[in-house]
Short mmCIF file of C-alpha atoms and ligand atoms in Angstrom, two decimals:
data_model
loop_
_atom_site.label_atom_id
_atom_site.label_comp_id
_atom_site.label_asym_id
_atom_site.label_seq_id
_atom_site.Cartn_x
_atom_site.Cartn_y
_atom_site.Cartn_z
CA MET I 1 -18.39 -28.01 -23.61
CA SER I 2 -18.01 -30.49 -26.06
CA LEU I 3 -20.36 -29.57 -29.79
CA LEU I 4 -20.54 -32.19 -32.00
CA VAL I 5 -21.93 -30.88 -35.60
CA VAL I 6 -23.66 -33.32 -37.89
CA GLY I 7 -23.76 -32.29 -41.78
CA SER I 8 -22.61 -32.15 -45.31
CA VAL I 9 -18.49 -31.91 -46.07
CA ALA I 10 -18.02 -31.46 -49.44
CA PHE I 11 -16.44 -29.51 -52.56
CA ASP I 12 -17.57 -27.05 -54.38
CA ALA I 13 -17.32 -25.16 -57.73
CA ILE I 14 -17.94 -21.88 -56.95
CA GLN I 15 -18.45 -18.68 -59.79
CA THR I 16 -18.43 -15.24 -58.30
CA PRO I 17 -17.95 -12.17 -60.29
CA PHE I 18 -13.86 -12.13 -59.52
CA ARG I 19 -13.13 -15.54 -59.63
CA GLU I 20 -14.04 -19.25 -60.39
CA ALA I 21 -13.04 -21.84 -58.65
CA GLU I 22 -13.60 -25.91 -60.11
CA ARG I 23 -12.92 -27.92 -56.63
CA VAL I 24 -13.15 -25.60 -53.04
CA LEU I 25 -13.24 -27.72 -49.93
CA GLY I 26 -16.99 -26.71 -48.75
CA GLY I 27 -20.42 -28.01 -46.71
CA ALA I 28 -22.06 -27.08 -43.69
CA ALA I 29 -20.08 -28.87 -41.64
CA MET I 30 -16.76 -27.51 -42.65
CA TYR I 31 -17.88 -24.48 -42.24
CA PHE I 32 -19.36 -25.05 -39.16
CA ALA I 33 -17.04 -27.05 -37.37
CA VAL I 34 -14.09 -24.57 -38.36
CA ALA I 35 -15.65 -21.34 -37.24
CA ALA I 36 -16.71 -23.33 -33.74
CA SER I 37 -13.25 -24.43 -33.12
CA PHE I 38 -11.92 -21.45 -31.85
CA PHE I 39 -14.97 -21.56 -29.40
CA THR I 40 -14.92 -24.59 -28.26
CA LYS I 41 -14.02 -28.58 -28.91
CA VAL I 42 -15.70 -29.54 -31.80
CA ASN I 43 -16.75 -33.25 -33.22
CA VAL I 44 -18.03 -33.96 -36.43
CA VAL I 45 -20.07 -36.11 -37.70
CA GLY I 46 -20.33 -36.69 -41.99
CA VAL I 47 -19.34 -39.17 -44.98
CA VAL I 48 -16.40 -38.14 -47.12
CA GLY I 49 -15.50 -40.67 -50.05
CA TYR I 50 -11.85 -41.72 -51.68
CA ASP I 51 -11.35 -37.73 -53.57
CA PHE I 52 -11.13 -36.63 -50.25
CA THR I 53 -7.48 -36.70 -49.07
CA ALA I 54 -5.56 -36.11 -46.51
CA ARG I 55 -3.98 -32.45 -47.33
CA ASP I 56 -7.49 -31.93 -47.24
CA ALA I 57 -8.71 -33.18 -43.92
CA GLU I 58 -6.03 -30.73 -42.96
CA ILE I 59 -8.57 -27.82 -42.19
CA PHE I 60 -9.82 -29.32 -39.16
CA ARG I 61 -6.62 -31.04 -38.33
CA ARG I 62 -5.13 -27.52 -37.32
CA ARG I 63 -8.38 -26.48 -35.60
CA GLY I 64 -8.42 -29.60 -33.75
CA ILE I 65 -11.60 -30.89 -34.84
CA ASP I 66 -12.33 -35.10 -33.58
CA THR I 67 -13.10 -36.69 -37.30
CA GLN I 68 -13.49 -40.13 -35.26
CA GLY I 69 -17.25 -40.05 -36.79
CA LEU I 70 -15.98 -38.38 -40.01
CA GLU I 71 -17.08 -41.37 -42.16
CA ARG I 72 -14.72 -42.67 -45.51
CA ALA I 73 -17.22 -44.54 -48.26
CA PRO I 74 -16.77 -45.85 -51.80
CA GLY I 75 -17.30 -42.97 -54.66
CA LYS I 76 -17.32 -39.29 -54.73
CA THR I 77 -17.56 -36.79 -51.81
CA PHE I 78 -20.71 -34.92 -52.34
CA PHE I 79 -20.53 -31.75 -54.97
CA TRP I 80 -22.54 -28.30 -55.15
CA ALA I 81 -21.81 -25.57 -57.46
CA GLY I 82 -22.74 -22.48 -56.86
CA LYS I 83 -23.04 -19.15 -58.92
CA TYR I 84 -23.23 -15.69 -57.45
CA SER I 85 -24.82 -12.56 -59.04
CA ALA I 86 -22.93 -9.44 -60.05
CA ASP I 87 -24.21 -7.68 -56.85
CA PHE I 88 -23.89 -11.43 -55.09
CA THR I 89 -27.41 -10.48 -53.67
CA ASP I 90 -28.69 -13.94 -55.38
CA ARG I 91 -27.04 -17.40 -55.87
CA THR I 92 -28.20 -20.01 -58.45
CA THR I 93 -27.75 -23.40 -57.56
CA LEU I 94 -26.07 -25.14 -60.62
CA ALA I 95 -25.31 -28.88 -59.32
CA THR I 96 -25.71 -30.74 -56.28
CA ASP I 97 -24.26 -34.40 -56.45
CA LEU I 98 -24.89 -36.33 -53.44
CA ASN I 99 -22.75 -38.71 -54.07
CA VAL I 100 -21.43 -40.45 -50.47
CA PHE I 101 -23.64 -38.69 -49.27
CA ALA I 102 -27.00 -40.73 -51.06
CA THR I 103 -26.65 -43.43 -48.97
CA PHE I 104 -25.66 -41.60 -45.81
CA ASN I 105 -26.78 -42.62 -42.42
CA PRO I 106 -24.85 -40.63 -39.30
CA LYS I 107 -23.53 -42.93 -36.85
CA LEU I 108 -22.75 -41.65 -33.79
CA PRO I 109 -19.45 -43.06 -31.51
CA SER I 110 -19.97 -43.65 -28.74
CA ALA I 111 -17.84 -41.12 -27.56
CA TYR I 112 -19.81 -38.47 -29.31
CA ARG I 113 -23.07 -40.10 -27.71
CA THR I 114 -23.48 -37.85 -24.54
CA SER I 115 -22.54 -34.40 -26.52
CA PRO I 116 -24.15 -31.57 -24.49
CA TYR I 117 -24.21 -29.11 -28.07
CA ILE I 118 -25.49 -30.45 -30.92
CA PHE I 119 -25.97 -29.19 -34.19
CA LEU I 120 -27.58 -30.15 -36.89
CA ALA I 121 -26.84 -28.84 -39.95
CA ASN I 122 -28.96 -28.62 -43.20
CA ILE I 123 -29.76 -32.73 -44.34
CA ASP I 124 -32.71 -34.90 -44.43
CA PRO I 125 -34.72 -34.08 -41.14
CA THR I 126 -35.16 -37.97 -40.75
CA LEU I 127 -31.40 -37.72 -40.47
CA GLN I 128 -31.11 -34.97 -38.33
CA ARG I 129 -33.59 -36.77 -36.20
CA SER I 130 -31.68 -40.34 -35.66
CA VAL I 131 -28.85 -38.54 -34.40
CA LEU I 132 -30.77 -36.63 -31.71
CA LYS I 133 -32.35 -41.02 -30.81
CA GLN I 134 -28.62 -42.08 -30.41
CA VAL I 135 -27.73 -39.74 -27.55
CA SER I 136 -28.26 -41.62 -24.45
CA ARG I 137 -28.05 -37.97 -22.38
CA ARG I 138 -30.01 -35.04 -23.13
CA PRO I 139 -27.94 -32.37 -24.72
CA LYS I 140 -28.10 -29.04 -22.79
CA LEU I 141 -29.03 -27.33 -26.27
CA VAL I 142 -30.17 -28.83 -29.80
CA ALA I 143 -30.34 -26.30 -32.89
CA LEU I 144 -30.78 -27.31 -36.47
CA ASP I 145 -30.32 -25.45 -40.00
CA THR I 146 -33.14 -26.77 -42.46
CA MET I 147 -33.19 -25.48 -46.41
CA ASN I 148 -36.25 -24.72 -48.92
CA TYR I 149 -35.35 -28.10 -50.39
CA TRP I 150 -36.83 -30.35 -46.77
CA ILE I 151 -39.73 -27.31 -46.40
CA GLU I 152 -41.27 -27.91 -49.68
CA ARG I 153 -40.49 -32.04 -50.02
CA THR I 154 -40.77 -33.22 -46.55
CA PRO I 155 -43.01 -30.70 -44.52
CA ALA I 156 -44.31 -33.65 -42.21
CA GLU I 157 -40.53 -35.13 -40.94
CA LEU I 158 -39.74 -31.69 -40.12
CA ARG I 159 -41.91 -30.72 -38.23
CA GLU I 160 -42.01 -34.15 -36.47
CA THR I 161 -38.14 -33.19 -35.81
CA LEU I 162 -38.57 -30.01 -35.17
CA ARG I 163 -40.71 -30.77 -32.02
CA HIS I 164 -37.13 -32.25 -30.31
CA VAL I 165 -35.50 -29.01 -31.18
CA ASP I 166 -33.90 -26.20 -28.71
CA VAL I 167 -32.76 -23.43 -31.61
CA LEU I 168 -34.01 -22.83 -35.67
CA LEU I 169 -31.77 -21.15 -37.15
CA ILE I 170 -32.42 -20.12 -41.03
CA ASN I 171 -32.99 -17.63 -43.38
CA ASP I 172 -35.51 -14.68 -43.72
CA THR I 173 -36.68 -16.45 -46.62
CA GLU I 174 -37.29 -20.27 -45.23
CA THR I 175 -38.94 -18.70 -41.77
CA ARG I 176 -41.46 -17.10 -44.07
CA GLN I 177 -42.59 -20.46 -45.90
CA LEU I 178 -41.51 -22.42 -43.08
CA SER I 179 -44.67 -20.39 -41.62
CA GLY I 180 -46.58 -18.87 -44.28
CA GLU I 181 -46.47 -15.96 -42.88
CA HIS I 182 -45.05 -12.98 -44.37
CA ASN I 183 -44.34 -10.79 -41.23
CA LEU I 184 -41.09 -12.11 -39.86
CA LEU I 185 -42.41 -11.47 -36.03
CA ARG I 186 -44.87 -13.40 -37.11
CA ALA I 187 -43.76 -16.28 -38.28
CA ALA I 188 -41.30 -16.52 -35.71
CA ALA I 189 -44.09 -16.64 -33.29
CA LYS I 190 -45.31 -19.74 -35.13
CA ILE I 191 -42.60 -21.42 -35.58
CA ARG I 192 -42.15 -21.05 -31.97
CA LYS I 193 -45.10 -23.02 -31.58
CA MET I 194 -43.27 -25.93 -33.49
CA GLY I 195 -40.62 -26.80 -31.35
CA PRO I 196 -37.73 -24.61 -30.72
CA ARG I 197 -38.03 -21.20 -28.38
CA THR I 198 -35.18 -19.59 -29.75
CA LEU I 199 -35.66 -18.39 -33.35
CA VAL I 200 -31.79 -17.06 -35.17
CA ILE I 201 -33.35 -15.32 -38.51
CA LYS I 202 -30.14 -14.85 -40.65
CA ARG I 203 -30.43 -12.17 -42.86
CA GLY I 204 -27.43 -12.07 -44.60
CA GLU I 205 -25.68 -8.75 -45.44
CA PHE I 206 -28.75 -6.97 -43.40
CA GLY I 207 -27.60 -8.69 -39.78
CA ALA I 208 -29.84 -11.05 -38.09
CA LEU I 209 -32.31 -11.06 -35.76
CA LEU I 210 -32.96 -13.13 -32.70
CA VAL I 211 -36.60 -13.73 -31.48
CA HIS I 212 -37.05 -15.83 -27.65
CA GLY I 213 -39.09 -15.02 -25.00
CA ASP I 214 -40.28 -11.72 -25.16
CA THR I 215 -37.19 -10.61 -26.41
CA VAL I 216 -35.75 -9.61 -29.95
CA PHE I 217 -32.19 -8.57 -30.05
CA ALA I 218 -31.70 -7.54 -34.00
CA ILE I 219 -27.40 -7.29 -35.07
CA PRO I 220 -26.29 -5.48 -38.22
CA GLY I 221 -24.42 -7.22 -40.76
CA PHE I 222 -20.94 -6.27 -40.58
CA LEU I 223 -19.61 -3.89 -43.33
CA LEU I 224 -16.81 -5.22 -45.26
CA ASP I 225 -14.57 -3.21 -47.64
CA GLU I 226 -14.65 -6.51 -49.83
CA VAL I 227 -16.90 -9.44 -50.79
CA GLN I 228 -15.30 -12.11 -52.45
CA ASP I 229 -17.93 -14.96 -51.64
CA PRO I 230 -20.51 -15.34 -49.22
CA THR I 231 -20.43 -19.00 -49.51
CA GLY I 232 -20.41 -21.16 -45.71
CA ALA I 233 -21.17 -17.87 -44.56
CA GLY I 234 -24.60 -18.60 -42.73
CA ASP I 235 -23.25 -22.27 -41.07
CA ALA I 236 -19.81 -20.02 -40.28
CA TYR I 237 -22.88 -17.72 -38.34
CA ALA I 238 -24.15 -21.29 -36.66
CA GLY I 239 -20.24 -22.32 -35.42
CA GLY I 240 -20.00 -19.21 -34.21
CA PHE I 241 -22.94 -18.98 -32.22
CA MET I 242 -23.14 -22.24 -31.37
CA GLY I 243 -19.46 -22.68 -30.49
CA TYR I 244 -19.59 -19.28 -28.17
CA LEU I 245 -23.00 -20.59 -26.38
CA ALA I 246 -20.86 -24.53 -25.40
CA SER I 247 -17.81 -22.17 -24.41
CA VAL I 248 -20.02 -20.02 -21.60
CA GLY I 249 -21.97 -22.95 -20.96
CA LYS I 250 -25.11 -21.50 -20.90
CA HIS I 251 -27.34 -20.05 -22.96
CA ASP I 252 -29.84 -16.99 -20.82
CA VAL I 253 -30.46 -13.65 -23.14
CA LYS I 254 -27.21 -12.28 -22.16
CA SER I 255 -25.40 -15.14 -23.73
CA LEU I 256 -27.73 -15.33 -26.46
CA ARG I 257 -26.72 -11.91 -27.42
CA CYS I 258 -23.12 -12.36 -27.44
CA ALA I 259 -23.71 -15.48 -29.56
CA MET I 260 -25.70 -13.20 -31.85
CA VAL I 261 -22.21 -10.92 -32.71
CA TYR I 262 -19.82 -13.93 -32.39
CA GLY I 263 -22.31 -15.40 -35.41
CA SER I 264 -22.16 -12.38 -36.98
CA VAL I 265 -18.29 -12.24 -36.56
CA LEU I 266 -17.67 -15.78 -38.00
CA GLY I 267 -20.33 -15.00 -40.96
CA SER I 268 -17.84 -11.62 -41.83
CA PHE I 269 -14.44 -13.27 -41.89
CA THR I 270 -16.21 -15.74 -44.17
CA CYS I 271 -17.19 -13.52 -46.92
CA GLU I 272 -13.67 -11.72 -46.89
CA ARG I 273 -12.24 -14.66 -49.43
CA PHE I 274 -12.69 -17.61 -51.39
CA GLY I 275 -14.09 -20.72 -49.82
CA PRO I 276 -12.96 -21.29 -46.29
CA GLU I 277 -9.67 -19.66 -46.97
CA ARG I 278 -9.61 -16.94 -44.38
CA LEU I 279 -10.96 -19.13 -41.69
CA ARG I 280 -7.65 -20.72 -42.48
CA THR I 281 -5.85 -17.92 -41.21
CA LEU I 282 -8.20 -16.63 -38.75
CA THR I 283 -6.90 -15.89 -34.60
CA ARG I 284 -9.61 -15.63 -32.00
CA ARG I 285 -7.95 -12.52 -31.44
CA GLU I 286 -8.83 -10.78 -34.69
CA ILE I 287 -12.42 -12.74 -33.44
CA ASP I 288 -12.52 -10.96 -30.30
CA ALA I 289 -11.75 -7.38 -31.35
CA ARG I 290 -14.21 -8.00 -34.70
CA ALA I 291 -16.79 -8.40 -31.79
CA ARG I 292 -15.61 -5.42 -29.96
CA HIS I 293 -15.96 -3.42 -33.10
CA PHE I 294 -19.52 -4.44 -33.59
CA ALA I 295 -20.44 -3.52 -30.21
CA LYS I 296 -18.77 0.42 -31.31
CA LEU I 297 -21.05 -0.05 -34.41
CA THR I 298 -24.40 -0.25 -32.47
CA GLN I 299 -23.87 1.31 -29.05
CA PHE I 300 -25.15 4.50 -28.18
CA SER I 301 -27.14 6.63 -25.79
CA LEU I 302 -31.39 7.90 -24.93
P1 AMP F 401 -24.40 -21.48 -47.19
O1 AMP F 401 -23.38 -20.93 -47.94
O2 AMP F 401 -24.67 -21.21 -45.39
O3 AMP F 401 -25.34 -21.71 -47.41
O4 AMP F 401 -23.61 -23.22 -47.20
C1 AMP F 401 -22.95 -23.57 -48.08
C2 AMP F 401 -22.41 -25.19 -48.17
O5 AMP F 401 -23.40 -26.05 -48.34
C3 AMP F 401 -22.14 -25.53 -49.54
O6 AMP F 401 -20.59 -25.58 -49.31
C4 AMP F 401 -22.31 -26.50 -50.49
O7 AMP F 401 -21.08 -27.60 -50.47
C5 AMP F 401 -23.28 -27.04 -49.09
N1 AMP F 401 -24.34 -27.86 -48.98
C6 AMP F 401 -25.22 -27.20 -50.38
N2 AMP F 401 -26.36 -27.47 -50.82
C7 AMP F 401 -26.02 -28.91 -49.91
C8 AMP F 401 -27.54 -29.90 -49.38
N3 AMP F 401 -28.10 -29.75 -50.41
N4 AMP F 401 -27.22 -30.44 -48.72
C9 AMP F 401 -26.15 -30.18 -47.85
N5 AMP F 401 -25.38 -28.98 -48.03
C10 AMP F 401 -25.30 -28.59 -48.79
#
């Protein structure tokens, strides 16, 4: 079943302890779409500027991603710059130039209005809600990502949007900030009262937690012998998670557990190379092999 993503397509400047680059293709919607495209048909809604070339768009074309909803506006593409600490545990944002994103108003092409699966990547919660208002048929599953910026600056709008969301995928710091609770289980219970029935708490190299009904499920981070760049890993996680659910067309506990594994697999591959480089060469075969590896990594009997 098709999957719609709305969010940023960007150029990133990235500094890691090993390498620096000035213009790397990025954006949450780009990482999400490419990761999800290994599982299902993906439609993208976003905006780029005049500096976004046909060569940049290749990444979508090669993965069969529909970009009818990727608007081109006068101005420069959204730009983000970030720097990682020596051990990758910390990331500092050096610049966020909204450019064409500043006046972005997502418009769903008519073919996207019946999307059964929707992912609202990290953008203004009011814009996220405007996407849901344009949908003509009730989606099977709506998931959302957000960040500290919106939690702090537009809490009321975020709360209103959360009422219309089934799955919230955020990191542990944001979980604590949104709920005002340090304990993650209590935090999850509070957030689930805000709307989302399912909460996925991403914990970077430590994996992720699923809280759904009475189920708590934990997945470790996949241990890599070399991390080059964690940028986009969270969005690729969401892409693997939602892409898998859209491909099986259901979201019972068993499917959600498998989706957690595929999320971790896509997140881990993303970290192996700079920007989206690893995603460009990745194959479904490699994804499935790593998913099986995860099963071995966590299997035991009592
Ligand atoms: P992640 O590493 O998963 O947090 O995602 C990094 C990606 O998010 C980068 O490629 C950025 O271009 C994009 N990004 C950073 N800040 C923002 C923002 N304020 N709004 C939308 N996208 C952003």
